[in-house]
PDB file of C-alpha atoms in Angstrom:
ATOM      1  CA  UNK A   1     -11.075  19.951  30.100  1.00 46.00           C
ATOM      2  CA  UNK A   2      -9.136  22.558  32.160  1.00 48.00           C
ATOM      3  CA  UNK A   3      -8.376  22.225  35.849  1.00 49.00           C
ATOM      4  CA  UNK A   4     -11.344  24.307  37.005  1.00 47.00           C
ATOM      5  CA  UNK A   5     -13.855  22.394  34.889  1.00 48.00           C
ATOM      6  CA  UNK A   6     -12.398  19.099  36.053  1.00 48.00           C
ATOM      7  CA  UNK A   7     -12.712  20.084  39.716  1.00 46.00           C
ATOM      8  CA  UNK A   8     -16.261  21.454  39.332  1.00 46.00           C
ATOM      9  CA  UNK A   9     -17.364  18.283  37.551  1.00 51.00           C
ATOM     10  CA  UNK A  10     -15.990  15.717  39.966  1.00 48.00           C
ATOM     11  CA  UNK A  11     -15.653  17.499  43.307  1.00 50.00           C
ATOM     12  CA  UNK A  12     -19.365  17.228  44.258  1.00 53.00           C
ATOM     13  CA  UNK A  13     -19.068  13.445  44.072  1.00 55.00           C
ATOM     14  CA  UNK A  14     -16.243  13.419  46.608  1.00 54.00           C
ATOM     15  CA  UNK A  15     -16.814  13.138  50.314  1.00 57.00           C
ATOM     16  CA  UNK A  16     -16.201  16.431  52.079  1.00 56.00           C
ATOM     17  CA  UNK A  17     -12.777  16.682  53.757  1.00 58.00           C
ATOM     18  CA  UNK A  18     -11.800  13.244  52.381  1.00 60.00           C
ATOM     19  CA  UNK A  19      -8.168  12.650  51.287  1.00 58.00           C
ATOM     20  CA  UNK A  20      -9.362  12.214  47.717  1.00 54.00           C
ATOM     21  CA  UNK A  21     -11.035  15.627  47.679  1.00 52.00           C
ATOM     22  CA  UNK A  22      -7.856  17.325  48.960  1.00 46.00           C
ATOM     23  CA  UNK A  23      -5.767  15.516  46.356  1.00 49.00           C
ATOM     24  CA  UNK A  24      -8.181  16.530  43.603  1.00 49.00           C
ATOM     25  CA  UNK A  25      -8.076  20.125  44.766  1.00 49.00           C
ATOM     26  CA  UNK A  26      -4.269  20.029  44.757  1.00 50.00           C
ATOM     27  CA  UNK A  27      -4.191  18.710  41.188  1.00 54.00           C
ATOM     28  CA  UNK A  28      -6.689  21.337  40.025  1.00 48.00           C
ATOM     29  CA  UNK A  29      -4.681  24.161  41.593  1.00 48.00           C
ATOM     30  CA  UNK A  30      -1.496  22.758  40.083  1.00 51.00           C
ATOM     31  CA  UNK A  31      -3.038  22.624  36.601  1.00 53.00           C
ATOM     32  CA  UNK A  32      -4.480  26.123  36.895  1.00 56.00           C
ATOM     33  CA  UNK A  33      -1.154  27.520  38.106  1.00 55.00           C
ATOM     34  CA  UNK A  34       0.730  25.752  35.336  1.00 58.00           C
ATOM     35  CA  UNK A  35      -1.655  27.042  32.662  1.00 69.00           C
ATOM     36  CA  UNK A  36      -1.423  30.564  34.021  1.00 83.00           C
ATOM     37  CA  UNK A  37       2.364  30.396  34.038  1.00 88.00           C
ATOM     38  CA  UNK A  38       2.459  29.132  30.451  1.00 92.00           C
ATOM     39  CA  UNK A  39      -0.029  31.772  29.258  1.00 88.00           C
ATOM     40  CA  UNK A  40       1.995  34.506  30.915  1.00 92.00           C
ATOM     41  CA  UNK A  41       5.167  33.180  29.270  1.00 89.00           C
ATOM     42  CA  UNK A  42       3.515  33.256  25.855  1.00 90.00           C
ATOM     43  CA  UNK A  43       2.284  36.820  26.336  1.00 90.00           C
ATOM     44  CA  UNK A  44       5.187  38.553  28.093  1.00 86.00           C
ATOM     45  CA  UNK A  45       8.210  36.229  27.924  1.00 87.00           C
ATOM     46  CA  UNK A  46      11.300  37.191  25.976  1.00 93.00           C
ATOM     47  CA  UNK A  47      12.486  35.086  23.039  1.00 92.00           C
ATOM     48  CA  UNK A  48      15.250  33.624  25.179  1.00 93.00           C
ATOM     49  CA  UNK A  49      12.848  32.771  28.002  1.00 94.00           C
ATOM     50  CA  UNK A  50      10.505  31.089  25.566  1.00 95.00           C
ATOM     51  CA  UNK A  51      13.375  29.186  23.971  1.00 96.00           C
ATOM     52  CA  UNK A  52      14.665  27.959  27.341  1.00 95.00           C
ATOM     53  CA  UNK A  53      11.123  26.992  28.378  1.00 96.00           C
ATOM     54  CA  UNK A  54      10.523  25.142  25.099  1.00 97.00           C
ATOM     55  CA  UNK A  55      13.685  23.094  25.652  1.00 97.00           C
ATOM     56  CA  UNK A  56      12.683  22.445  29.251  1.00 96.00           C
ATOM     57  CA  UNK A  57       9.181  21.322  28.293  1.00 97.00           C
ATOM     58  CA  UNK A  58      10.677  19.030  25.643  1.00 97.00           C
ATOM     59  CA  UNK A  59      13.009  17.344  28.127  1.00 97.00           C
ATOM     60  CA  UNK A  60      10.062  16.828  30.500  1.00 96.00           C
ATOM     61  CA  UNK A  61       8.053  15.180  27.711  1.00 97.00           C
ATOM     62  CA  UNK A  62       5.521  17.998  27.379  1.00 97.00           C
ATOM     63  CA  UNK A  63       5.755  18.021  23.592  1.00 97.00           C
ATOM     64  CA  UNK A  64       2.537  19.958  23.115  1.00 97.00           C
ATOM     65  CA  UNK A  65       3.677  23.083  24.969  1.00 97.00           C
ATOM     66  CA  UNK A  66       7.196  22.720  23.678  1.00 97.00           C
ATOM     67  CA  UNK A  67       5.845  22.630  20.128  1.00 97.00           C
ATOM     68  CA  UNK A  68       3.666  25.705  20.659  1.00 96.00           C
ATOM     69  CA  UNK A  69       6.654  27.708  21.828  1.00 97.00           C
ATOM     70  CA  UNK A  70       8.988  26.478  19.084  1.00 97.00           C
ATOM     71  CA  UNK A  71       6.368  27.220  16.426  1.00 96.00           C
ATOM     72  CA  UNK A  72       6.070  30.767  17.736  1.00 95.00           C
ATOM     73  CA  UNK A  73       9.832  31.264  17.981  1.00 96.00           C
ATOM     74  CA  UNK A  74      10.991  29.905  14.601  1.00 95.00           C
ATOM     75  CA  UNK A  75      10.109  32.991  12.503  1.00 94.00           C
ATOM     76  CA  UNK A  76      11.591  35.227  15.245  1.00 93.00           C
ATOM     77  CA  UNK A  77      14.911  33.405  15.533  1.00 92.00           C
ATOM     78  CA  UNK A  78      16.028  33.541  11.916  1.00 88.00           C
ATOM     79  CA  UNK A  79      19.740  34.154  11.695  1.00 82.00           C
ATOM     80  CA  UNK A  80      20.359  33.310  15.369  1.00 87.00           C
ATOM     81  CA  UNK A  81      22.300  30.354  16.741  1.00 84.00           C
ATOM     82  CA  UNK A  82      19.111  28.981  18.322  1.00 92.00           C
ATOM     83  CA  UNK A  83      17.188  28.891  15.016  1.00 95.00           C
ATOM     84  CA  UNK A  84      18.663  25.582  13.867  1.00 96.00           C
ATOM     85  CA  UNK A  85      17.875  23.720  17.084  1.00 96.00           C
ATOM     86  CA  UNK A  86      14.428  25.286  17.340  1.00 97.00           C
ATOM     87  CA  UNK A  87      13.453  23.887  13.936  1.00 97.00           C
ATOM     88  CA  UNK A  88      15.012  20.504  14.672  1.00 98.00           C
ATOM     89  CA  UNK A  89      13.226  20.089  17.998  1.00 98.00           C
ATOM     90  CA  UNK A  90       9.977  21.469  16.633  1.00 98.00           C
ATOM     91  CA  UNK A  91       9.958  18.633  14.088  1.00 98.00           C
ATOM     92  CA  UNK A  92      10.512  16.199  16.935  1.00 98.00           C
ATOM     93  CA  UNK A  93       7.611  17.625  18.972  1.00 98.00           C
ATOM     94  CA  UNK A  94       5.290  16.808  16.084  1.00 98.00           C
ATOM     95  CA  UNK A  95       6.737  13.331  15.711  1.00 98.00           C
ATOM     96  CA  UNK A  96       6.377  12.651  19.450  1.00 98.00           C
ATOM     97  CA  UNK A  97       2.706  13.634  19.240  1.00 97.00           C
ATOM     98  CA  UNK A  98       2.086  11.195  16.376  1.00 97.00           C
ATOM     99  CA  UNK A  99       1.742  13.921  13.752  1.00 98.00           C
ATOM    100  CA  UNK A 100       3.862  11.956  11.304  1.00 98.00           C
ATOM    101  CA  UNK A 101       2.783  13.703   8.133  1.00 97.00           C
ATOM    102  CA  UNK A 102       3.741  17.049   9.686  1.00 98.00           C
ATOM    103  CA  UNK A 103       6.995  15.757  11.150  1.00 98.00           C
ATOM    104  CA  UNK A 104       8.160  14.219   7.860  1.00 98.00           C
ATOM    105  CA  UNK A 105       7.656  17.575   6.177  1.00 98.00           C
ATOM    106  CA  UNK A 106       9.479  19.484   8.931  1.00 98.00           C
ATOM    107  CA  UNK A 107      12.421  17.080   9.049  1.00 98.00           C
ATOM    108  CA  UNK A 108      12.821  17.287   5.263  1.00 98.00           C
ATOM    109  CA  UNK A 109      12.602  21.070   5.409  1.00 97.00           C
ATOM    110  CA  UNK A 110      15.311  21.090   8.087  1.00 97.00           C
ATOM    111  CA  UNK A 111      17.556  18.851   5.965  1.00 98.00           C
ATOM    112  CA  UNK A 112      17.091  21.054   2.905  1.00 97.00           C
ATOM    113  CA  UNK A 113      17.823  24.189   4.949  1.00 95.00           C
ATOM    114  CA  UNK A 114      20.714  22.841   7.030  1.00 95.00           C
ATOM    115  CA  UNK A 115      22.286  20.218   4.769  1.00 95.00           C
ATOM    116  CA  UNK A 116      25.679  20.674   6.480  1.00 95.00           C
ATOM    117  CA  UNK A 117      24.317  20.570   9.998  1.00 96.00           C
ATOM    118  CA  UNK A 118      25.448  17.939  12.482  1.00 96.00           C
ATOM    119  CA  UNK A 119      21.774  17.008  12.678  1.00 97.00           C
ATOM    120  CA  UNK A 120      21.221  16.746   8.898  1.00 98.00           C
ATOM    121  CA  UNK A 121      21.667  12.967   8.717  1.00 98.00           C
ATOM    122  CA  UNK A 122      19.325  12.349  11.628  1.00 98.00           C
ATOM    123  CA  UNK A 123      16.770  14.738  10.137  1.00 98.00           C
ATOM    124  CA  UNK A 124      16.753  12.936   6.784  1.00 98.00           C
ATOM    125  CA  UNK A 125      16.409   9.603   8.566  1.00 98.00           C
ATOM    126  CA  UNK A 126      13.522  10.913  10.680  1.00 98.00           C
ATOM    127  CA  UNK A 127      11.875  12.227   7.523  1.00 98.00           C
ATOM    128  CA  UNK A 128      11.920   8.682   6.124  1.00 98.00           C
ATOM    129  CA  UNK A 129      10.970   7.113   9.452  1.00 98.00           C
ATOM    130  CA  UNK A 130       7.996   9.479   9.840  1.00 98.00           C
ATOM    131  CA  UNK A 131       6.790   8.390   6.396  1.00 98.00           C
ATOM    132  CA  UNK A 132       7.238   4.778   7.476  1.00 98.00           C
ATOM    133  CA  UNK A 133       5.109   5.431  10.570  1.00 98.00           C
ATOM    134  CA  UNK A 134       2.486   7.177   8.414  1.00 97.00           C
ATOM    135  CA  UNK A 135       2.246   4.308   5.916  1.00 97.00           C
ATOM    136  CA  UNK A 136      -1.314   3.021   5.460  1.00 96.00           C
ATOM    137  CA  UNK A 137      -2.478  -0.492   6.423  1.00 95.00           C
ATOM    138  CA  UNK A 138      -2.182  -3.011   3.575  1.00 94.00           C
ATOM    139  CA  UNK A 139      -5.924  -2.965   2.835  1.00 93.00           C
ATOM    140  CA  UNK A 140      -5.896   0.783   2.023  1.00 95.00           C
ATOM    141  CA  UNK A 141      -4.295   2.792  -0.755  1.00 95.00           C
ATOM    142  CA  UNK A 142      -0.535   2.189  -0.715  1.00 95.00           C
ATOM    143  CA  UNK A 143       0.707   5.491  -2.132  1.00 96.00           C
ATOM    144  CA  UNK A 144       2.160   6.393   1.280  1.00 97.00           C
ATOM    145  CA  UNK A 145       3.973   3.056   1.418  1.00 97.00           C
ATOM    146  CA  UNK A 146       5.656   3.649  -1.938  1.00 97.00           C
ATOM    147  CA  UNK A 147       6.648   7.132  -0.742  1.00 98.00           C
ATOM    148  CA  UNK A 148       8.150   5.717   2.458  1.00 98.00           C
ATOM    149  CA  UNK A 149      10.152   3.084   0.548  1.00 98.00           C
ATOM    150  CA  UNK A 150      11.492   5.762  -1.780  1.00 98.00           C
ATOM    151  CA  UNK A 151      12.495   7.974   1.171  1.00 98.00           C
ATOM    152  CA  UNK A 152      14.249   5.081   2.927  1.00 98.00           C
ATOM    153  CA  UNK A 153      16.167   4.231  -0.243  1.00 98.00           C
ATOM    154  CA  UNK A 154      17.100   7.890  -0.770  1.00 98.00           C
ATOM    155  CA  UNK A 155      18.520   7.979   2.749  1.00 98.00           C
ATOM    156  CA  UNK A 156      20.623   4.859   2.122  1.00 98.00           C
ATOM    157  CA  UNK A 157      21.904   6.337  -1.140  1.00 98.00           C
ATOM    158  CA  UNK A 158      22.748   9.642   0.552  1.00 97.00           C
ATOM    159  CA  UNK A 159      24.409   8.084   3.622  1.00 97.00           C
ATOM    160  CA  UNK A 160      25.579   4.594   2.608  1.00 97.00           C
ATOM    161  CA  UNK A 161      27.774   4.289   5.721  1.00 97.00           C
ATOM    162  CA  UNK A 162      25.144   5.528   8.160  1.00 97.00           C
ATOM    163  CA  UNK A 163      24.433   3.571  11.364  1.00 95.00           C
ATOM    164  CA  UNK A 164      20.761   3.915  10.358  1.00 97.00           C
ATOM    165  CA  UNK A 165      21.357   1.949   7.139  1.00 97.00           C
ATOM    166  CA  UNK A 166      20.525  -1.444   8.625  1.00 96.00           C
ATOM    167  CA  UNK A 167      17.285  -0.133  10.127  1.00 97.00           C
ATOM    168  CA  UNK A 168      16.267   1.424   6.816  1.00 98.00           C
ATOM    169  CA  UNK A 169      16.888  -1.855   5.002  1.00 97.00           C
ATOM    170  CA  UNK A 170      14.698  -3.673   7.521  1.00 97.00           C
ATOM    171  CA  UNK A 171      11.927  -1.087   7.192  1.00 98.00           C
ATOM    172  CA  UNK A 172      12.038  -1.332   3.382  1.00 98.00           C
ATOM    173  CA  UNK A 173      11.526  -5.102   3.607  1.00 97.00           C
ATOM    174  CA  UNK A 174       8.651  -4.562   6.017  1.00 97.00           C
ATOM    175  CA  UNK A 175       7.019  -2.012   3.720  1.00 98.00           C
ATOM    176  CA  UNK A 176       7.475  -4.289   0.714  1.00 97.00           C
ATOM    177  CA  UNK A 177       5.748  -7.096   2.608  1.00 96.00           C
ATOM    178  CA  UNK A 178       2.782  -4.742   2.983  1.00 96.00           C
ATOM    179  CA  UNK A 179       2.731  -4.181  -0.784  1.00 97.00           C
ATOM    180  CA  UNK A 180       3.041  -7.932  -1.253  1.00 97.00           C
ATOM    181  CA  UNK A 181       0.021  -8.569   0.950  1.00 96.00           C
ATOM    182  CA  UNK A 182      -1.945  -5.892  -0.897  1.00 96.00           C
ATOM    183  CA  UNK A 183      -1.135  -7.437  -4.296  1.00 95.00           C
ATOM    184  CA  UNK A 184      -1.922 -10.933  -3.012  1.00 96.00           C
ATOM    185  CA  UNK A 185      -5.330  -9.898  -1.695  1.00 95.00           C
ATOM    186  CA  UNK A 186      -6.105  -8.094  -4.951  1.00 92.00           C
ATOM    187  CA  UNK A 187      -5.248 -11.207  -6.992  1.00 91.00           C
ATOM    188  CA  UNK A 188      -7.374 -13.394  -4.732  1.00 92.00           C
ATOM    189  CA  UNK A 189     -10.265 -10.928  -5.012  1.00 91.00           C
ATOM    190  CA  UNK A 190     -10.184 -11.077  -8.818  1.00 88.00           C
ATOM    191  CA  UNK A 191     -10.214 -14.866  -8.594  1.00 88.00           C
ATOM    192  CA  UNK A 192     -13.049 -14.843  -6.067  1.00 86.00           C
ATOM    193  CA  UNK A 193     -15.335 -12.783  -8.314  1.00 83.00           C
ATOM    194  CA  UNK A 194     -14.166 -14.408 -11.554  1.00 68.00           C
ATOM    195  CA  UNK A 195     -17.303 -16.563 -11.756  1.00 66.00           C
ATOM    196  CA  UNK A 196     -19.284 -13.452 -12.638  1.00 61.00           C
ATOM    197  CA  UNK A 197     -17.675 -12.389 -15.909  1.00 74.00           C
ATOM    198  CA  UNK A 198     -14.847 -13.147 -18.320  1.00 82.00           C
ATOM    199  CA  UNK A 199     -13.172  -9.803 -17.664  1.00 85.00           C
ATOM    200  CA  UNK A 200     -12.646 -10.712 -13.990  1.00 83.00           C
ATOM    201  CA  UNK A 201     -11.244 -14.094 -14.993  1.00 86.00           C
ATOM    202  CA  UNK A 202      -8.718 -12.464 -17.319  1.00 89.00           C
ATOM    203  CA  UNK A 203      -7.900  -9.863 -14.660  1.00 89.00           C
ATOM    204  CA  UNK A 204      -7.216 -12.645 -12.160  1.00 90.00           C
ATOM    205  CA  UNK A 205      -4.716 -14.304 -14.501  1.00 93.00           C
ATOM    206  CA  UNK A 206      -2.986 -11.001 -15.295  1.00 93.00           C
ATOM    207  CA  UNK A 207      -2.889  -9.932 -11.634  1.00 93.00           C
ATOM    208  CA  UNK A 208      -1.360 -13.256 -10.569  1.00 95.00           C
ATOM    209  CA  UNK A 209       1.271 -13.070 -13.296  1.00 94.00           C
ATOM    210  CA  UNK A 210       2.186  -9.510 -12.280  1.00 95.00           C
ATOM    211  CA  UNK A 211       2.434 -10.625  -8.654  1.00 95.00           C
ATOM    212  CA  UNK A 212       4.887 -13.388  -9.588  1.00 94.00           C
ATOM    213  CA  UNK A 213       7.084 -10.893 -11.440  1.00 95.00           C
ATOM    214  CA  UNK A 214       7.030  -8.365  -8.599  1.00 95.00           C
ATOM    215  CA  UNK A 215       7.461 -10.888  -5.767  1.00 95.00           C
ATOM    216  CA  UNK A 216       9.287 -13.931  -7.193  1.00 95.00           C
ATOM    217  CA  UNK A 217      10.174 -15.283  -3.741  1.00 94.00           C
ATOM    218  CA  UNK A 218       6.798 -14.766  -2.088  1.00 96.00           C
ATOM    219  CA  UNK A 219       5.280 -17.423   0.135  1.00 95.00           C
ATOM    220  CA  UNK A 220       1.984 -16.841  -1.700  1.00 97.00           C
ATOM    221  CA  UNK A 221       3.285 -17.878  -5.130  1.00 97.00           C
ATOM    222  CA  UNK A 222       2.334 -21.559  -4.914  1.00 97.00           C
ATOM    223  CA  UNK A 223      -1.275 -20.792  -4.024  1.00 96.00           C
ATOM    224  CA  UNK A 224      -1.500 -18.109  -6.706  1.00 96.00           C
ATOM    225  CA  UNK A 225       0.038 -20.408  -9.320  1.00 96.00           C
ATOM    226  CA  UNK A 226      -2.818 -22.820  -8.653  1.00 97.00           C
ATOM    227  CA  UNK A 227      -5.407 -20.022  -8.749  1.00 95.00           C
ATOM    228  CA  UNK A 228      -3.945 -18.994 -12.092  1.00 95.00           C
ATOM    229  CA  UNK A 229      -4.655 -22.480 -13.470  1.00 96.00           C
ATOM    230  CA  UNK A 230      -8.151 -22.403 -11.997  1.00 94.00           C
ATOM    231  CA  UNK A 231      -8.938 -18.912 -13.311  1.00 92.00           C
ATOM    232  CA  UNK A 232      -7.739 -19.810 -16.791  1.00 94.00           C
ATOM    233  CA  UNK A 233      -9.748 -23.050 -16.724  1.00 94.00           C
ATOM    234  CA  UNK A 234     -12.898 -21.148 -15.741  1.00 92.00           C
ATOM    235  CA  UNK A 235     -12.207 -18.596 -18.459  1.00 92.00           C
ATOM    236  CA  UNK A 236     -11.812 -21.303 -21.104  1.00 94.00           C
ATOM    237  CA  UNK A 237     -14.938 -23.155 -19.974  1.00 92.00           C
ATOM    238  CA  UNK A 238     -17.038 -19.980 -20.190  1.00 89.00           C
ATOM    239  CA  UNK A 239     -15.615 -18.679 -23.491  1.00 90.00           C
ATOM    240  CA  UNK A 240     -17.120 -18.654 -26.966  1.00 91.00           C
ATOM    241  CA  UNK A 241     -16.142 -21.748 -28.938  1.00 91.00           C
ATOM    242  CA  UNK A 242     -13.818 -19.793 -31.231  1.00 92.00           C
ATOM    243  CA  UNK A 243     -11.626 -18.846 -28.226  1.00 93.00           C
ATOM    244  CA  UNK A 244     -11.740 -22.077 -26.255  1.00 95.00           C
ATOM    245  CA  UNK A 245      -8.893 -23.898 -27.996  1.00 96.00           C
ATOM    246  CA  UNK A 246      -6.299 -21.231 -27.211  1.00 96.00           C
ATOM    247  CA  UNK A 247      -7.525 -20.785 -23.650  1.00 96.00           C
ATOM    248  CA  UNK A 248      -7.565 -24.504 -22.850  1.00 97.00           C
ATOM    249  CA  UNK A 249      -4.023 -24.692 -24.215  1.00 97.00           C
ATOM    250  CA  UNK A 250      -3.062 -21.990 -21.731  1.00 97.00           C
ATOM    251  CA  UNK A 251      -4.523 -24.134 -18.933  1.00 97.00           C
ATOM    252  CA  UNK A 252      -2.107 -26.898 -19.911  1.00 97.00           C
ATOM    253  CA  UNK A 253       0.770 -24.426 -19.972  1.00 97.00           C
ATOM    254  CA  UNK A 254      -0.061 -22.929 -16.556  1.00 97.00           C
ATOM    255  CA  UNK A 255      -0.485 -26.411 -15.083  1.00 97.00           C
ATOM    256  CA  UNK A 256       2.956 -27.401 -16.354  1.00 97.00           C
ATOM    257  CA  UNK A 257       4.447 -24.272 -14.788  1.00 96.00           C
ATOM    258  CA  UNK A 258       2.813 -25.186 -11.471  1.00 97.00           C
ATOM    259  CA  UNK A 259       4.121 -28.758 -11.263  1.00 97.00           C
ATOM    260  CA  UNK A 260       7.565 -27.775 -12.555  1.00 97.00           C
ATOM    261  CA  UNK A 261       7.922 -25.225  -9.758  1.00 95.00           C
ATOM    262  CA  UNK A 262       6.102 -27.239  -7.070  1.00 96.00           C
ATOM    263  CA  UNK A 263       6.359 -30.937  -8.019  1.00 96.00           C
ATOM    264  CA  UNK A 264       4.954 -32.079  -4.669  1.00 94.00           C
ATOM    265  CA  UNK A 265       2.631 -29.124  -4.089  1.00 94.00           C
ATOM    266  CA  UNK A 266      -0.559 -29.430  -2.093  1.00 94.00           C
ATOM    267  CA  UNK A 267      -2.664 -28.007  -4.946  1.00 96.00           C
ATOM    268  CA  UNK A 268      -1.391 -30.358  -7.659  1.00 96.00           C
ATOM    269  CA  UNK A 269      -4.185 -32.932  -7.420  1.00 95.00           C
ATOM    270  CA  UNK A 270      -6.928 -30.350  -7.972  1.00 96.00           C
ATOM    271  CA  UNK A 271      -4.907 -28.773 -10.764  1.00 97.00           C
ATOM    272  CA  UNK A 272      -4.462 -32.172 -12.392  1.00 97.00           C
ATOM    273  CA  UNK A 273      -8.242 -32.607 -12.653  1.00 96.00           C
ATOM    274  CA  UNK A 274      -8.487 -29.329 -14.571  1.00 97.00           C
ATOM    275  CA  UNK A 275      -5.522 -30.372 -16.724  1.00 97.00           C
ATOM    276  CA  UNK A 276      -7.208 -33.644 -17.695  1.00 97.00           C
ATOM    277  CA  UNK A 277     -10.553 -31.971 -18.371  1.00 97.00           C
ATOM    278  CA  UNK A 278      -8.796 -29.402 -20.551  1.00 97.00           C
ATOM    279  CA  UNK A 279      -7.133 -32.171 -22.539  1.00 97.00           C
ATOM    280  CA  UNK A 280     -10.530 -33.824 -23.112  1.00 97.00           C
ATOM    281  CA  UNK A 281     -12.024 -30.539 -24.274  1.00 96.00           C
ATOM    282  CA  UNK A 282      -9.129 -29.999 -26.664  1.00 97.00           C
ATOM    283  CA  UNK A 283      -9.734 -33.485 -28.102  1.00 96.00           C
ATOM    284  CA  UNK A 284     -13.391 -32.626 -28.634  1.00 95.00           C
ATOM    285  CA  UNK A 285     -12.419 -29.352 -30.297  1.00 95.00           C
ATOM    286  CA  UNK A 286      -9.879 -31.166 -32.522  1.00 95.00           C
ATOM    287  CA  UNK A 287     -12.499 -33.709 -33.664  1.00 94.00           C
ATOM    288  CA  UNK A 288     -14.955 -30.929 -34.430  1.00 93.00           C
ATOM    289  CA  UNK A 289     -12.299 -29.171 -36.532  1.00 92.00           C
ATOM    290  CA  UNK A 290     -11.650 -32.375 -38.480  1.00 92.00           C
ATOM    291  CA  UNK A 291     -15.365 -32.807 -39.149  1.00 89.00           C
ATOM    292  CA  UNK A 292     -15.699 -29.235 -40.354  1.00 89.00           C
ATOM    293  CA  UNK A 293     -12.744 -29.730 -42.676  1.00 87.00           C
ATOM    294  CA  UNK A 294     -14.288 -32.887 -44.131  1.00 86.00           C
ATOM    295  CA  UNK A 295     -17.550 -31.081 -44.769  1.00 86.00           C
ATOM    296  CA  UNK A 296     -15.703 -28.306 -46.554  1.00 84.00           C
ATOM    297  CA  UNK A 297     -13.861 -30.816 -48.724  1.00 81.00           C
ATOM    298  CA  UNK A 298     -17.051 -32.670 -49.783  1.00 79.00           C
ATOM    299  CA  UNK A 299     -18.893 -29.538 -50.771  1.00 74.00           C
ATOM    300  CA  UNK A 300     -18.631 -28.562 -54.489  1.00 70.00           C
ATOM    301  CA  UNK A 301     -16.298 -25.753 -55.297  1.00 66.00           C
ATOM    302  CA  UNK A 302     -18.384 -22.666 -56.165  1.00 62.00           C
ATOM    303  CA  UNK A 303     -15.814 -21.844 -58.849  1.00 63.00           C
ATOM    304  CA  UNK A 304     -16.771 -24.979 -60.803  1.00 63.00           C
ATOM    305  CA  UNK A 305     -20.495 -24.212 -60.981  1.00 62.00           C
ATOM    306  CA  UNK A 306     -21.817 -23.382 -64.546  1.00 60.00           C
ATOM    307  CA  UNK A 307     -22.291 -19.745 -65.184  1.00 59.00           C
ATOM    308  CA  UNK A 308     -25.913 -18.714 -65.363  1.00 61.00           C
ATOM    309  CA  UNK A 309     -26.746 -17.363 -68.838  1.00 57.00           C
ATOM    310  CA  UNK A 310     -29.260 -14.570 -69.096  1.00 60.00           C
ATOM    311  CA  UNK A 311     -30.811 -13.196 -72.309  1.00 56.00           C
ATOM    312  CA  UNK A 312     -32.190  -9.754 -72.701  1.00 58.00           C
ATOM    313  CA  UNK A 313     -35.939  -9.455 -72.649  1.00 55.00           C
ATOM    314  CA  UNK A 314     -37.631  -9.104 -76.134  1.00 52.00           C
ATOM    315  CA  UNK A 315     -39.590  -5.941 -76.410  1.00 54.00           C
ATOM    316  CA  UNK A 316     -43.242  -6.278 -77.325  1.00 52.00           C
ATOM    317  CA  UNK A 317     -44.118  -4.670 -80.694  1.00 48.00           C
ATOM    318  CA  UNK A 318     -45.807  -1.401 -80.352  1.00 51.00           C
ATOM    319  CA  UNK A 319     -49.349  -1.101 -81.479  1.00 46.00           C
ATOM    320  CA  UNK A 320     -50.120   0.281 -84.870  1.00 43.00           C
TER     321      UNK A 320
END
């Protein structure tokens, strides 16, 4: 809403000749004058006047107008001494307005164009920091998070002695914790829906194992180690008989891994119940295998059966 529209909208609600109405009128006139001055600068100002105004607006915190002027000036200033600073500050105007995807691109473009500039290191850092700011929440797609981690690591590799190194390391850990949370929630989701089908049960086990490899020191590993036992137990219990032996054996193995890593863990009692039930099922399976073997041994060997002898049919004599 411009100054005129603002005044027309709210002025009728003000008491006539009240201090508030005079103040509102003053603000409206100030806004209108400022807009007129800026419009005139855009239309008739010289490149130098626009450049000086853009810097002035930036220092005052008016990043919107500063950005408009810098955007207009950049293609006109090529080859001049002001071109470098115009591009650098233009990237900052976008960052200050929360346009992080735009600012990361502009900072990287500045670094690629002015790799020997005094501002090159800061530009590459701000490229990575803009990506960090643009990283998605953990419950959304994490492609932007991986990109931000890569950019932070590239900065550290490029400027290993930079004063920004410590900050980048901290941001990388923060971004990795977001990936950790994402992987944890995904593993828990597979476990939550694993009652519905065997594929989800297997996915839960695989997802938990991948999580442990990716985040060996995670605070979630004890809980997930238990959920791995539980998922495998549910998978074994709901499998066809031909697959149960192997899957119950895996329950025993996963249980042993749990108590070895967390001997006094809070999930061990529940896991022990599944361990004992799995042992009982394996005993039942073993007895059934013994019985089947006995039956096979008592049955006659088909190879020892007498061969059936067949004689060719005798043709009837033909009539005379």
